[in-house]
Every structure is written in structure tokens, then in C-alpha cells.
PDB file of C-alpha atoms in Angstrom:
ATOM      1  CA  UNK A   1      -0.019  -0.276   0.024  1.00  0.00           C
ATOM      2  CA  UNK A   2       1.404   3.301  -0.831  1.00  0.00           C
ATOM      3  CA  UNK A   3       0.971   7.162  -0.293  1.00  0.00           C
ATOM      4  CA  UNK A   4       2.062   9.007  -3.478  1.00  0.00           C
ATOM      5  CA  UNK A   5       2.650  12.730  -4.262  1.00  0.00           C
ATOM      6  CA  UNK A   6       2.081  13.698  -7.607  1.00  0.00           C
ATOM      7  CA  UNK A   7       1.478  16.619 -10.096  1.00  0.00           C
ATOM      8  CA  UNK A   8       0.719  16.611 -13.947  1.00  0.00           C
ATOM      9  CA  UNK A   9       4.384  15.669 -14.683  1.00  0.00           C
ATOM     10  CA  UNK A  10       5.044  12.575 -12.300  1.00  0.00           C
ATOM     11  CA  UNK A  11       4.523  11.009  -9.105  1.00  0.00           C
ATOM     12  CA  UNK A  12       6.642   9.131  -6.633  1.00  0.00           C
ATOM     13  CA  UNK A  13       5.548   6.780  -3.486  1.00  0.00           C
ATOM     14  CA  UNK A  14       6.399   8.655  -0.246  1.00  0.00           C
ATOM     15  CA  UNK A  15       5.040   5.898   2.275  1.00  0.00           C
ATOM     16  CA  UNK A  16       4.187   2.334   1.669  1.00  0.00           C
ATOM     17  CA  UNK A  17       3.466  -0.829   3.743  1.00  0.00           C
ATOM     18  CA  UNK A  18       2.797  -4.455   2.884  1.00  0.00           C
ATOM     19  CA  UNK A  19      -0.802  -5.269   3.714  1.00  0.00           C
ATOM     20  CA  UNK A  20      -1.245  -8.268   5.514  1.00  0.00           C
ATOM     21  CA  UNK A  21      -4.623  -9.811   5.826  1.00  0.00           C
ATOM     22  CA  UNK A  22      -6.209 -10.808   9.010  1.00  0.00           C
ATOM     23  CA  UNK A  23      -5.370 -14.625   8.528  1.00  0.00           C
ATOM     24  CA  UNK A  24      -1.728 -13.631   8.026  1.00  0.00           C
ATOM     25  CA  UNK A  25      -1.294 -10.982  10.907  1.00  0.00           C
ATOM     26  CA  UNK A  26      -3.104 -13.293  13.368  1.00  0.00           C
ATOM     27  CA  UNK A  27      -0.939 -16.762  12.276  1.00  0.00           C
ATOM     28  CA  UNK A  28       2.175 -16.932  14.847  1.00  0.00           C
ATOM     29  CA  UNK A  29       4.042 -19.400  12.600  1.00  0.00           C
ATOM     30  CA  UNK A  30       3.687 -17.515   9.477  1.00  0.00           C
ATOM     31  CA  UNK A  31       4.643 -14.444  11.260  1.00  0.00           C
ATOM     32  CA  UNK A  32       7.958 -15.786  12.685  1.00  0.00           C
ATOM     33  CA  UNK A  33       8.882 -17.574   9.511  1.00  0.00           C
ATOM     34  CA  UNK A  34       8.664 -14.359   7.228  1.00  0.00           C
ATOM     35  CA  UNK A  35      10.022 -12.233  10.080  1.00  0.00           C
ATOM     36  CA  UNK A  36       7.037  -9.650  10.410  1.00  0.00           C
ATOM     37  CA  UNK A  37       7.655  -7.197  13.447  1.00  0.00           C
ATOM     38  CA  UNK A  38       5.821  -7.793  16.622  1.00  0.00           C
ATOM     39  CA  UNK A  39       4.460  -4.513  16.507  1.00  0.00           C
ATOM     40  CA  UNK A  40       2.762  -5.033  13.311  1.00  0.00           C
ATOM     41  CA  UNK A  41      -0.773  -5.906  14.066  1.00  0.00           C
ATOM     42  CA  UNK A  42      -3.691  -6.488  11.460  1.00  0.00           C
ATOM     43  CA  UNK A  43      -5.238  -3.048  10.346  1.00  0.00           C
ATOM     44  CA  UNK A  44      -7.714  -2.529   7.483  1.00  0.00           C
ATOM     45  CA  UNK A  45      -6.510  -0.857   4.325  1.00  0.00           C
ATOM     46  CA  UNK A  46      -8.455   2.215   4.997  1.00  0.00           C
ATOM     47  CA  UNK A  47      -6.862   2.462   8.677  1.00  0.00           C
ATOM     48  CA  UNK A  48      -3.191   2.228   7.034  1.00  0.00           C
ATOM     49  CA  UNK A  49      -4.032   4.746   4.659  1.00  0.00           C
ATOM     50  CA  UNK A  50      -5.018   7.541   7.513  1.00  0.00           C
ATOM     51  CA  UNK A  51      -1.929   6.576   9.279  1.00  0.00           C
ATOM     52  CA  UNK A  52       0.010   7.227   5.939  1.00  0.00           C
ATOM     53  CA  UNK A  53      -1.757  10.571   5.462  1.00  0.00           C
ATOM     54  CA  UNK A  54      -1.402  11.716   9.531  1.00  0.00           C
ATOM     55  CA  UNK A  55       2.477  10.897   8.802  1.00  0.00           C
ATOM     56  CA  UNK A  56       2.725  12.910   5.612  1.00  0.00           C
ATOM     57  CA  UNK A  57       0.989  15.924   7.243  1.00  0.00           C
ATOM     58  CA  UNK A  58       3.172  15.547  10.868  1.00  0.00           C
ATOM     59  CA  UNK A  59       6.616  15.263   8.482  1.00  0.00           C
ATOM     60  CA  UNK A  60       5.378  18.667   6.753  1.00  0.00           C
ATOM     61  CA  UNK A  61       4.891  17.155   3.024  1.00  0.00           C
ATOM     62  CA  UNK A  62       3.366  19.421   0.538  1.00  0.00           C
ATOM     63  CA  UNK A  63      -0.577  19.436   1.604  1.00  0.00           C
ATOM     64  CA  UNK A  64      -2.914  18.819  -1.835  1.00  0.00           C
ATOM     65  CA  UNK A  65      -5.764  16.933  -2.622  1.00  0.00           C
ATOM     66  CA  UNK A  66      -6.264  13.443  -1.535  1.00  0.00           C
ATOM     67  CA  UNK A  67      -7.186  11.230  -4.270  1.00  0.00           C
ATOM     68  CA  UNK A  68      -8.833   7.866  -3.622  1.00  0.00           C
ATOM     69  CA  UNK A  69     -10.190   5.004  -5.910  1.00  0.00           C
ATOM     70  CA  UNK A  70     -13.639   3.492  -4.975  1.00  0.00           C
ATOM     71  CA  UNK A  71     -11.916   0.734  -2.591  1.00  0.00           C
ATOM     72  CA  UNK A  72     -11.240   3.532   0.078  1.00  0.00           C
ATOM     73  CA  UNK A  73     -13.386   6.581  -0.988  1.00  0.00           C
ATOM     74  CA  UNK A  74     -16.666   4.342  -0.172  1.00  0.00           C
ATOM     75  CA  UNK A  75     -15.109   4.204   3.906  1.00  0.00           C
ATOM     76  CA  UNK A  76     -17.101   7.256   5.158  1.00  0.00           C
ATOM     77  CA  UNK A  77     -15.061   7.090   8.158  1.00  0.00           C
ATOM     78  CA  UNK A  78     -11.942   7.594   6.166  1.00  0.00           C
ATOM     79  CA  UNK A  79     -13.374  10.396   4.320  1.00  0.00           C
ATOM     80  CA  UNK A  80     -14.314  12.368   7.723  1.00  0.00           C
ATOM     81  CA  UNK A  81     -10.930  11.726   9.170  1.00  0.00           C
ATOM     82  CA  UNK A  82      -9.381  13.534   5.634  1.00  0.00           C
ATOM     83  CA  UNK A  83     -11.344  16.338   6.067  1.00  0.00           C
ATOM     84  CA  UNK A  84     -10.722  16.537   9.867  1.00  0.00           C
ATOM     85  CA  UNK A  85      -6.973  16.807   8.915  1.00  0.00           C
ATOM     86  CA  UNK A  86      -7.894  19.944   7.132  1.00  0.00           C
ATOM     87  CA  UNK A  87      -7.486  17.856   3.540  1.00  0.00           C
ATOM     88  CA  UNK A  88      -9.728  17.819   0.526  1.00  0.00           C
ATOM     89  CA  UNK A  89     -10.367  14.542  -1.261  1.00  0.00           C
ATOM     90  CA  UNK A  90     -11.916  13.345  -4.499  1.00  0.00           C
ATOM     91  CA  UNK A  91     -12.903   9.962  -3.738  1.00  0.00           C
ATOM     92  CA  UNK A  92     -14.383   7.307  -6.225  1.00  0.00           C
ATOM     93  CA  UNK A  93     -17.451   5.575  -4.635  1.00  0.00           C
ATOM     94  CA  UNK A  94     -19.689   2.917  -5.743  1.00  0.00           C
ATOM     95  CA  UNK A  95     -23.065   3.066  -7.686  1.00  0.00           C
ATOM     96  CA  UNK A  96     -24.982   2.238  -4.652  1.00  0.00           C
ATOM     97  CA  UNK A  97     -23.611   5.108  -2.584  1.00  0.00           C
ATOM     98  CA  UNK A  98     -26.669   7.042  -0.971  1.00  0.00           C
ATOM     99  CA  UNK A  99     -27.067  10.515  -1.019  1.00  0.00           C
ATOM    100  CA  UNK A 100     -29.566  13.325  -0.453  1.00  0.00           C
ATOM    101  CA  UNK A 101     -30.521  15.008  -3.625  1.00  0.00           C
ATOM    102  CA  UNK A 102     -30.243  18.789  -4.038  1.00  0.00           C
ATOM    103  CA  UNK A 103     -33.240  20.117  -1.962  1.00  0.00           C
ATOM    104  CA  UNK A 104     -34.164  16.962   0.087  1.00  0.00           C
ATOM    105  CA  UNK A 105     -32.743  15.876   3.165  1.00  0.00           C
ATOM    106  CA  UNK A 106     -33.228  14.012   6.590  1.00  0.00           C
ATOM    107  CA  UNK A 107     -36.180  14.999   8.869  1.00  0.00           C
ATOM    108  CA  UNK A 108     -34.757  17.077  12.103  1.00  0.00           C
ATOM    109  CA  UNK A 109     -34.956  15.439  15.502  1.00  0.00           C
ATOM    110  CA  UNK A 110     -38.453  14.711  17.051  1.00  0.00           C
ATOM    111  CA  UNK A 111     -39.714  17.475  19.146  1.00  0.00           C
ATOM    112  CA  UNK A 112     -39.154  17.102  22.923  1.00  0.00           C
ATOM    113  CA  UNK A 113     -42.094  16.102  24.842  1.00  0.00           C
ATOM    114  CA  UNK A 114     -40.448  17.507  28.010  1.00  0.00           C
ATOM    115  CA  UNK A 115     -39.583  14.036  29.674  1.00  0.00           C
ATOM    116  CA  UNK A 116     -36.357  12.359  29.266  1.00  0.00           C
ATOM    117  CA  UNK A 117     -33.542  13.776  27.259  1.00  0.00           C
ATOM    118  CA  UNK A 118     -34.349  16.274  24.382  1.00  0.00           C
ATOM    119  CA  UNK A 119     -34.286  13.899  20.951  1.00  0.00           C
ATOM    120  CA  UNK A 120     -30.994  15.110  18.825  1.00  0.00           C
ATOM    121  CA  UNK A 121     -30.868  12.463  16.098  1.00  0.00           C
ATOM    122  CA  UNK A 122     -31.903  13.008  12.469  1.00  0.00           C
ATOM    123  CA  UNK A 123     -34.886  10.814  10.954  1.00  0.00           C
ATOM    124  CA  UNK A 124     -36.176   9.240   7.738  1.00  0.00           C
ATOM    125  CA  UNK A 125     -39.690   8.675   7.013  1.00  0.00           C
ATOM    126  CA  UNK A 126     -41.546   7.414   4.021  1.00  0.00           C
ATOM    127  CA  UNK A 127     -41.450  10.899   2.093  1.00  0.00           C
ATOM    128  CA  UNK A 128     -37.544  11.509   3.381  1.00  0.00           C
ATOM    129  CA  UNK A 129     -35.237   9.091   2.035  1.00  0.00           C
ATOM    130  CA  UNK A 130     -32.168   9.442   0.172  1.00  0.00           C
ATOM    131  CA  UNK A 131     -31.305   7.591  -3.294  1.00  0.00           C
ATOM    132  CA  UNK A 132     -28.399   6.166  -4.679  1.00  0.00           C
ATOM    133  CA  UNK A 133     -25.944   7.941  -6.993  1.00  0.00           C
ATOM    134  CA  UNK A 134     -26.868   5.248  -9.571  1.00  0.00           C
ATOM    135  CA  UNK A 135     -30.717   6.799  -9.680  1.00  0.00           C
ATOM    136  CA  UNK A 136     -29.367  10.344  -9.360  1.00  0.00           C
ATOM    137  CA  UNK A 137     -27.924  10.092 -12.877  1.00  0.00           C
ATOM    138  CA  UNK A 138     -31.267  10.703 -13.871  1.00  0.00           C
ATOM    139  CA  UNK A 139     -31.313  14.276 -12.493  1.00  0.00           C
ATOM    140  CA  UNK A 140     -27.876  14.626 -14.154  1.00  0.00           C
ATOM    141  CA  UNK A 141     -29.492  13.391 -17.439  1.00  0.00           C
ATOM    142  CA  UNK A 142     -31.693  16.265 -17.509  1.00  0.00           C
ATOM    143  CA  UNK A 143     -29.357  18.508 -16.273  1.00  0.00           C
ATOM    144  CA  UNK A 144     -27.124  17.604 -19.259  1.00  0.00           C
ATOM    145  CA  UNK A 145     -30.148  19.047 -21.435  1.00  0.00           C
ATOM    146  CA  UNK A 146     -30.478  15.261 -22.846  1.00  0.00           C
ATOM    147  CA  UNK A 147     -34.254  15.283 -24.148  1.00  0.00           C
ATOM    148  CA  UNK A 148     -35.950  14.709 -26.921  1.00  0.00           C
ATOM    149  CA  UNK A 149     -38.251  17.575 -28.914  1.00  0.00           C
ATOM    150  CA  UNK A 150     -41.114  15.802 -27.120  1.00  0.00           C
ATOM    151  CA  UNK A 151     -39.511  16.201 -23.577  1.00  0.00           C
ATOM    152  CA  UNK A 152     -38.821  12.328 -23.119  1.00  0.00           C
ATOM    153  CA  UNK A 153     -35.204  11.470 -22.387  1.00  0.00           C
ATOM    154  CA  UNK A 154     -33.411  10.270 -25.079  1.00  0.00           C
ATOM    155  CA  UNK A 155     -30.873   7.362 -25.662  1.00  0.00           C
ATOM    156  CA  UNK A 156     -28.267   9.514 -26.472  1.00  0.00           C
ATOM    157  CA  UNK A 157     -27.054  12.499 -24.598  1.00  0.00           C
ATOM    158  CA  UNK A 158     -25.375  15.493 -25.285  1.00  0.00           C
ATOM    159  CA  UNK A 159     -21.364  15.257 -25.788  1.00  0.00           C
ATOM    160  CA  UNK A 160     -20.331  16.195 -22.391  1.00  0.00           C
ATOM    161  CA  UNK A 161     -18.823  12.999 -20.302  1.00  0.00           C
ATOM    162  CA  UNK A 162     -19.208  14.754 -17.104  1.00  0.00           C
ATOM    163  CA  UNK A 163     -21.872  15.960 -14.703  1.00  0.00           C
ATOM    164  CA  UNK A 164     -21.751  17.173 -11.323  1.00  0.00           C
ATOM    165  CA  UNK A 165     -24.248  18.369  -8.491  1.00  0.00           C
ATOM    166  CA  UNK A 166     -24.222  19.432  -5.048  1.00  0.00           C
ATOM    167  CA  UNK A 167     -25.332  16.350  -2.749  1.00  0.00           C
ATOM    168  CA  UNK A 168     -24.835  15.382   0.780  1.00  0.00           C
ATOM    169  CA  UNK A 169     -23.604  12.028   1.892  1.00  0.00           C
ATOM    170  CA  UNK A 170     -26.378  10.078   3.683  1.00  0.00           C
ATOM    171  CA  UNK A 171     -24.326   7.086   5.147  1.00  0.00           C
ATOM    172  CA  UNK A 172     -26.074   6.134   8.654  1.00  0.00           C
ATOM    173  CA  UNK A 173     -26.974  10.077   9.244  1.00  0.00           C
ATOM    174  CA  UNK A 174     -29.482   8.611  11.345  1.00  0.00           C
ATOM    175  CA  UNK A 175     -26.925   8.506  14.063  1.00  0.00           C
ATOM    176  CA  UNK A 176     -25.880  12.209  13.671  1.00  0.00           C
ATOM    177  CA  UNK A 177     -27.474  15.142  15.164  1.00  0.00           C
ATOM    178  CA  UNK A 178     -26.576  17.397  12.046  1.00  0.00           C
ATOM    179  CA  UNK A 179     -26.403  16.396   8.410  1.00  0.00           C
ATOM    180  CA  UNK A 180     -23.322  15.950   6.859  1.00  0.00           C
ATOM    181  CA  UNK A 181     -21.879  19.048   4.764  1.00  0.00           C
ATOM    182  CA  UNK A 182     -22.416  19.480   0.966  1.00  0.00           C
ATOM    183  CA  UNK A 183     -20.300  18.374  -1.297  1.00  0.00           C
ATOM    184  CA  UNK A 184     -19.622  17.712  -5.153  1.00  0.00           C
ATOM    185  CA  UNK A 185     -20.858  14.503  -6.823  1.00  0.00           C
ATOM    186  CA  UNK A 186     -18.943  14.006  -9.933  1.00  0.00           C
ATOM    187  CA  UNK A 187     -20.549  11.638 -12.475  1.00  0.00           C
ATOM    188  CA  UNK A 188     -18.674  10.321 -15.534  1.00  0.00           C
ATOM    189  CA  UNK A 189     -20.970   9.029 -18.422  1.00  0.00           C
ATOM    190  CA  UNK A 190     -18.702   8.431 -21.801  1.00  0.00           C
ATOM    191  CA  UNK A 191     -20.647   8.618 -24.879  1.00  0.00           C
ATOM    192  CA  UNK A 192     -21.714   5.483 -25.982  1.00  0.00           C
ATOM    193  CA  UNK A 193     -22.175   3.910 -22.544  1.00  0.00           C
ATOM    194  CA  UNK A 194     -25.678   2.965 -21.116  1.00  0.00           C
ATOM    195  CA  UNK A 195     -24.849   3.914 -17.624  1.00  0.00           C
ATOM    196  CA  UNK A 196     -22.447   5.853 -15.835  1.00  0.00           C
ATOM    197  CA  UNK A 197     -19.010   4.304 -15.221  1.00  0.00           C
ATOM    198  CA  UNK A 198     -17.635   6.524 -12.383  1.00  0.00           C
ATOM    199  CA  UNK A 199     -18.563   8.476  -9.339  1.00  0.00           C
ATOM    200  CA  UNK A 200     -16.677  10.679  -6.915  1.00  0.00           C
ATOM    201  CA  UNK A 201     -17.279  12.848  -4.023  1.00  0.00           C
ATOM    202  CA  UNK A 202     -15.465  15.805  -3.844  1.00  0.00           C
ATOM    203  CA  UNK A 203     -14.934  18.439  -1.080  1.00  0.00           C
ATOM    204  CA  UNK A 204     -14.254  21.538  -3.197  1.00  0.00           C
ATOM    205  CA  UNK A 205     -15.925  24.820  -2.597  1.00  0.00           C
ATOM    206  CA  UNK A 206     -19.069  25.033  -4.734  1.00  0.00           C
ATOM    207  CA  UNK A 207     -17.795  27.709  -7.097  1.00  0.00           C
ATOM    208  CA  UNK A 208     -14.921  25.443  -8.258  1.00  0.00           C
ATOM    209  CA  UNK A 209     -14.385  25.300 -12.289  1.00  0.00           C
ATOM    210  CA  UNK A 210     -16.133  22.388 -13.645  1.00  0.00           C
ATOM    211  CA  UNK A 211     -12.889  21.669 -15.623  1.00  0.00           C
ATOM    212  CA  UNK A 212     -10.540  22.249 -12.393  1.00  0.00           C
ATOM    213  CA  UNK A 213     -12.786  19.220 -10.599  1.00  0.00           C
ATOM    214  CA  UNK A 214     -12.877  16.995 -13.636  1.00  0.00           C
ATOM    215  CA  UNK A 215      -8.938  17.510 -14.024  1.00  0.00           C
ATOM    216  CA  UNK A 216      -8.059  16.734 -10.339  1.00  0.00           C
ATOM    217  CA  UNK A 217     -10.248  13.610 -10.238  1.00  0.00           C
ATOM    218  CA  UNK A 218      -8.471  12.259 -13.320  1.00  0.00           C
ATOM    219  CA  UNK A 219      -4.849  13.096 -12.171  1.00  0.00           C
ATOM    220  CA  UNK A 220      -5.194   9.799 -10.277  1.00  0.00           C
ATOM    221  CA  UNK A 221      -4.667   7.833 -13.485  1.00  0.00           C
ATOM    222  CA  UNK A 222      -1.138   9.967 -13.741  1.00  0.00           C
ATOM    223  CA  UNK A 223      -0.413   7.767 -10.435  1.00  0.00           C
ATOM    224  CA  UNK A 224      -1.761   4.271 -11.580  1.00  0.00           C
ATOM    225  CA  UNK A 225       0.588   4.717 -14.807  1.00  0.00           C
ATOM    226  CA  UNK A 226       3.489   5.479 -13.158  1.00  0.00           C
ATOM    227  CA  UNK A 227       2.946   2.881 -10.625  1.00  0.00           C
ATOM    228  CA  UNK A 228       2.726   0.451 -13.199  1.00  0.00           C
ATOM    229  CA  UNK A 229       5.776   1.478 -14.394  1.00  0.00           C
ATOM    230  CA  UNK A 230       7.321   1.278 -10.954  1.00  0.00           C
ATOM    231  CA  UNK A 231       6.198  -2.291 -10.792  1.00  0.00           C
ATOM    232  CA  UNK A 232       6.908  -3.648 -14.257  1.00  0.00           C
ATOM    233  CA  UNK A 233       9.971  -1.654 -15.413  1.00  0.00           C
ATOM    234  CA  UNK A 234      11.794  -0.646 -12.300  1.00  0.00           C
ATOM    235  CA  UNK A 235      11.013  -4.110 -10.777  1.00  0.00           C
ATOM    236  CA  UNK A 236       9.072  -3.388  -7.562  1.00  0.00           C
ATOM    237  CA  UNK A 237       6.914  -6.143  -8.599  1.00  0.00           C
ATOM    238  CA  UNK A 238       9.417  -8.582  -9.218  1.00  0.00           C
ATOM    239  CA  UNK A 239      10.315  -9.580  -5.539  1.00  0.00           C
ATOM    240  CA  UNK A 240      10.506 -13.197  -4.939  1.00  0.00           C
ATOM    241  CA  UNK A 241      11.523 -13.062  -1.266  1.00  0.00           C
ATOM    242  CA  UNK A 242       9.963 -14.663   1.651  1.00  0.00           C
ATOM    243  CA  UNK A 243      10.719 -11.758   4.796  1.00  0.00           C
ATOM    244  CA  UNK A 244       9.063  -8.879   5.678  1.00  0.00           C
ATOM    245  CA  UNK A 245      12.255  -6.871   5.689  1.00  0.00           C
ATOM    246  CA  UNK A 246      13.468  -8.430   2.321  1.00  0.00           C
ATOM    247  CA  UNK A 247      10.387  -6.827   0.527  1.00  0.00           C
ATOM    248  CA  UNK A 248      10.602  -3.395   2.408  1.00  0.00           C
ATOM    249  CA  UNK A 249      14.424  -3.079   1.346  1.00  0.00           C
ATOM    250  CA  UNK A 250      13.399  -4.189  -2.164  1.00  0.00           C
ATOM    251  CA  UNK A 251      10.842  -1.448  -2.439  1.00  0.00           C
ATOM    252  CA  UNK A 252      13.150   1.247  -0.707  1.00  0.00           C
ATOM    253  CA  UNK A 253      15.380   0.691  -3.800  1.00  0.00           C
ATOM    254  CA  UNK A 254      12.903   0.747  -6.455  1.00  0.00           C
ATOM    255  CA  UNK A 255      11.410   3.842  -5.145  1.00  0.00           C
ATOM    256  CA  UNK A 256      14.760   5.497  -5.038  1.00  0.00           C
ATOM    257  CA  UNK A 257      15.888   4.445  -8.486  1.00  0.00           C
ATOM    258  CA  UNK A 258      12.218   5.516  -9.773  1.00  0.00           C
ATOM    259  CA  UNK A 259      12.963   8.783  -8.277  1.00  0.00           C
ATOM    260  CA  UNK A 260      16.276   9.106 -10.055  1.00  0.00           C
ATOM    261  CA  UNK A 261      14.687   8.396 -13.236  1.00  0.00           C
ATOM    262  CA  UNK A 262      11.970  11.329 -12.321  1.00  0.00           C
ATOM    263  CA  UNK A 263      14.647  13.566 -11.713  1.00  0.00           C
ATOM    264  CA  UNK A 264      16.546  12.884 -14.573  1.00  0.00           C
ATOM    265  CA  UNK A 265      13.490  13.073 -16.950  1.00  0.00           C
ATOM    266  CA  UNK A 266      13.140  16.843 -16.010  1.00  0.00           C
ATOM    267  CA  UNK A 267      16.402  17.392 -17.651  1.00  0.00           C
ATOM    268  CA  UNK A 268      15.338  16.043 -21.009  1.00  0.00           C
ATOM    269  CA  UNK A 269      13.596  18.063 -23.552  1.00  0.00           C
ATOM    270  CA  UNK A 270      10.769  19.110 -24.053  1.00  0.00           C
ATOM    271  CA  UNK A 271      10.624  18.642 -20.050  1.00  0.00           C
ATOM    272  CA  UNK A 272      13.761  20.309 -19.450  1.00  0.00           C
ATOM    273  CA  UNK A 273      16.798  22.106 -21.189  1.00  0.00           C
ATOM    274  CA  UNK A 274      19.783  20.843 -19.178  1.00  0.00           C
ATOM    275  CA  UNK A 275      21.894  17.976 -20.227  1.00  0.00           C
ATOM    276  CA  UNK A 276      20.819  14.554 -19.090  1.00  0.00           C
ATOM    277  CA  UNK A 277      24.380  13.429 -18.777  1.00  0.00           C
ATOM    278  CA  UNK A 278      25.510  12.970 -15.227  1.00  0.00           C
ATOM    279  CA  UNK A 279      29.549  12.821 -15.913  1.00  0.00           C
ATOM    280  CA  UNK A 280      31.595  14.334 -18.436  1.00  0.00           C
ATOM    281  CA  UNK A 281      32.852  12.446 -21.545  1.00  0.00           C
ATOM    282  CA  UNK A 282      35.787  10.939 -20.320  1.00  0.00           C
ATOM    283  CA  UNK A 283      38.755  10.727 -23.196  1.00  0.00           C
ATOM    284  CA  UNK A 284      40.064   7.434 -24.430  1.00  0.00           C
ATOM    285  CA  UNK A 285      43.624   7.364 -24.744  1.00  0.00           C
ATOM    286  CA  UNK A 286      45.230   6.796 -28.249  1.00  0.00           C
ATOM    287  CA  UNK A 287      47.229   3.803 -26.860  1.00  0.00           C
ATOM    288  CA  UNK A 288      44.090   2.408 -25.332  1.00  0.00           C
ATOM    289  CA  UNK A 289      43.017  -1.142 -26.906  1.00  0.00           C
ATOM    290  CA  UNK A 290      40.080  -2.419 -24.782  1.00  0.00           C
ATOM    291  CA  UNK A 291      36.405  -2.248 -25.231  1.00  0.00           C
ATOM    292  CA  UNK A 292      34.673   0.776 -25.215  1.00  0.00           C
ATOM    293  CA  UNK A 293      33.871   2.567 -21.919  1.00  0.00           C
ATOM    294  CA  UNK A 294      30.327   3.210 -20.948  1.00  0.00           C
ATOM    295  CA  UNK A 295      29.230   5.894 -18.571  1.00  0.00           C
TER     296      UNK A 295
END
């Protein structure tokens, strides 16, 4: 599991840890054989992610927007804790994720009867229910102007591949005293697809430019592409050892090598104007009769 920093030109892991499934973490024999440190216990992937983010903030790394795929973005507690760190996020979510559509919301707490503790929790009833983001696509369908002359929804939509709408996440908010804050729901619905293909929550200001919202959401693919290169070209995915320390040593060297390559790419046009050569060319004596020298 890695935490990477990224911009439009490159990305690089700054924190990483091998994830141990619960059956591995609780198996003493396996742990001893692989040399897993005693302090390493089972933690869910969202919990490890939050630890890495807290470390990054405490270390003073540049603060940016946290980008997550749906494997992490659907975790409400993780998103809430990221906000508590003072960070924004663009988090992938599943189609069944429940939200309150614009203009809707849960019922306030019941009126106090004068006996016992005053009610504080939000309520739902037959007329006040959240809907899934998949169903909310119909509102986006109208928002995109995808209607025929007769007023009925048409099968083909306008060429825009994205739609956005302000919503409130509704996951178990009946245990809350206040509704969750509004955030953006970004929907990707490519031309030719019968239904949307991706959904994101984004804690950006209401006045953010649409293009900036989409651009930020798609920046995660920069990390995915670089990570594939790190695994395949640099060798992160080629480790065949059997020890915890061995893997982390291997990963450290691979990431260091990849960081070196990233720094070198900056010197190669069109990214940079400097020379990529590290050393001056070594003159070969006229009397030398050996093989060519490569540096």
C-alpha cells in the first residue's frame, strides 16, 4: 500500500507498507517465518491509509488533494478523518452509495415531549429517503439537457462526458444530530455507455470550475500509470523473497531508483533544457586497445 505525491508531470511514493490480511496477521508461525515485526498488527486498508496521511501531514510534506479510488472512497470514516486533517479529497464511490439529492434531506429530530433527554438524532420517513447515486443519474440526465423535442429522455446524450451536482452523503446519518456538509458528486458518463461508469465525492468549494474538478479527479490516473511503470520497468513487482524486511528493502531501492529516473526526465527536452548526462565524457587514450567505455 502506497501514498504518492503527484502533479501533472510525475508522481512518487512517499510512504508504503505491505498489507497483511487478517489470517496472516494472526498466524504466529507465518509471522515468525517471514520475520514480521511484533508491532505490526492487522489493520484495514483505510486505517493504514489514514496513518500514512497523518504521517505525511506531521512530516510537513506539501498538502494537496487526497485522491482515492472506490476501494477507499466508500469508507465514510476515512473521508471524515481526511476532512478533519484539513485536507480536501476526490474519492471514488460505488453506484449504490446513498446521498440526499439537492433540495432534500433527513427530517430534524423529534420535538421534545418534556420528559427524558431531548431528541437529537436525524430521522427518515416514507417521504424523506436518500437515493443512490446511480438513481441520481436521471437528474444529471436532465441537467445535461439530454431530452428530445417531445420532452422524453433520449437514448443518446449531449457530448459532455461529465456531470456534477451538490449533494450530502447519507450513510447512517440517522445516528447524527446534523446533516453532513454539502460536497460535489462528480459523474462520468462516456458517450456510447448506457449508464455512468464512475462516481466521485469531492470536498471542493461550490464555486470551483468544472474543468478543474474533472482535471483533479483524473490526476489519479497519473499515479496509476507511474505505479505500473514502477512495478514492471523498475522491478517493484518482481520480488520473490519470503521476508518482511526483504520486501521493504527491495521496495525502498525500487522507489529510490524510480525517483532518480523522475529527476533525470526533468532534464530531457521537452520537459527540461538541461543535459541528462551526469558525468563529463571521459577521453579515451589513443594507446587504449580495450573495449569501449560506457558511463
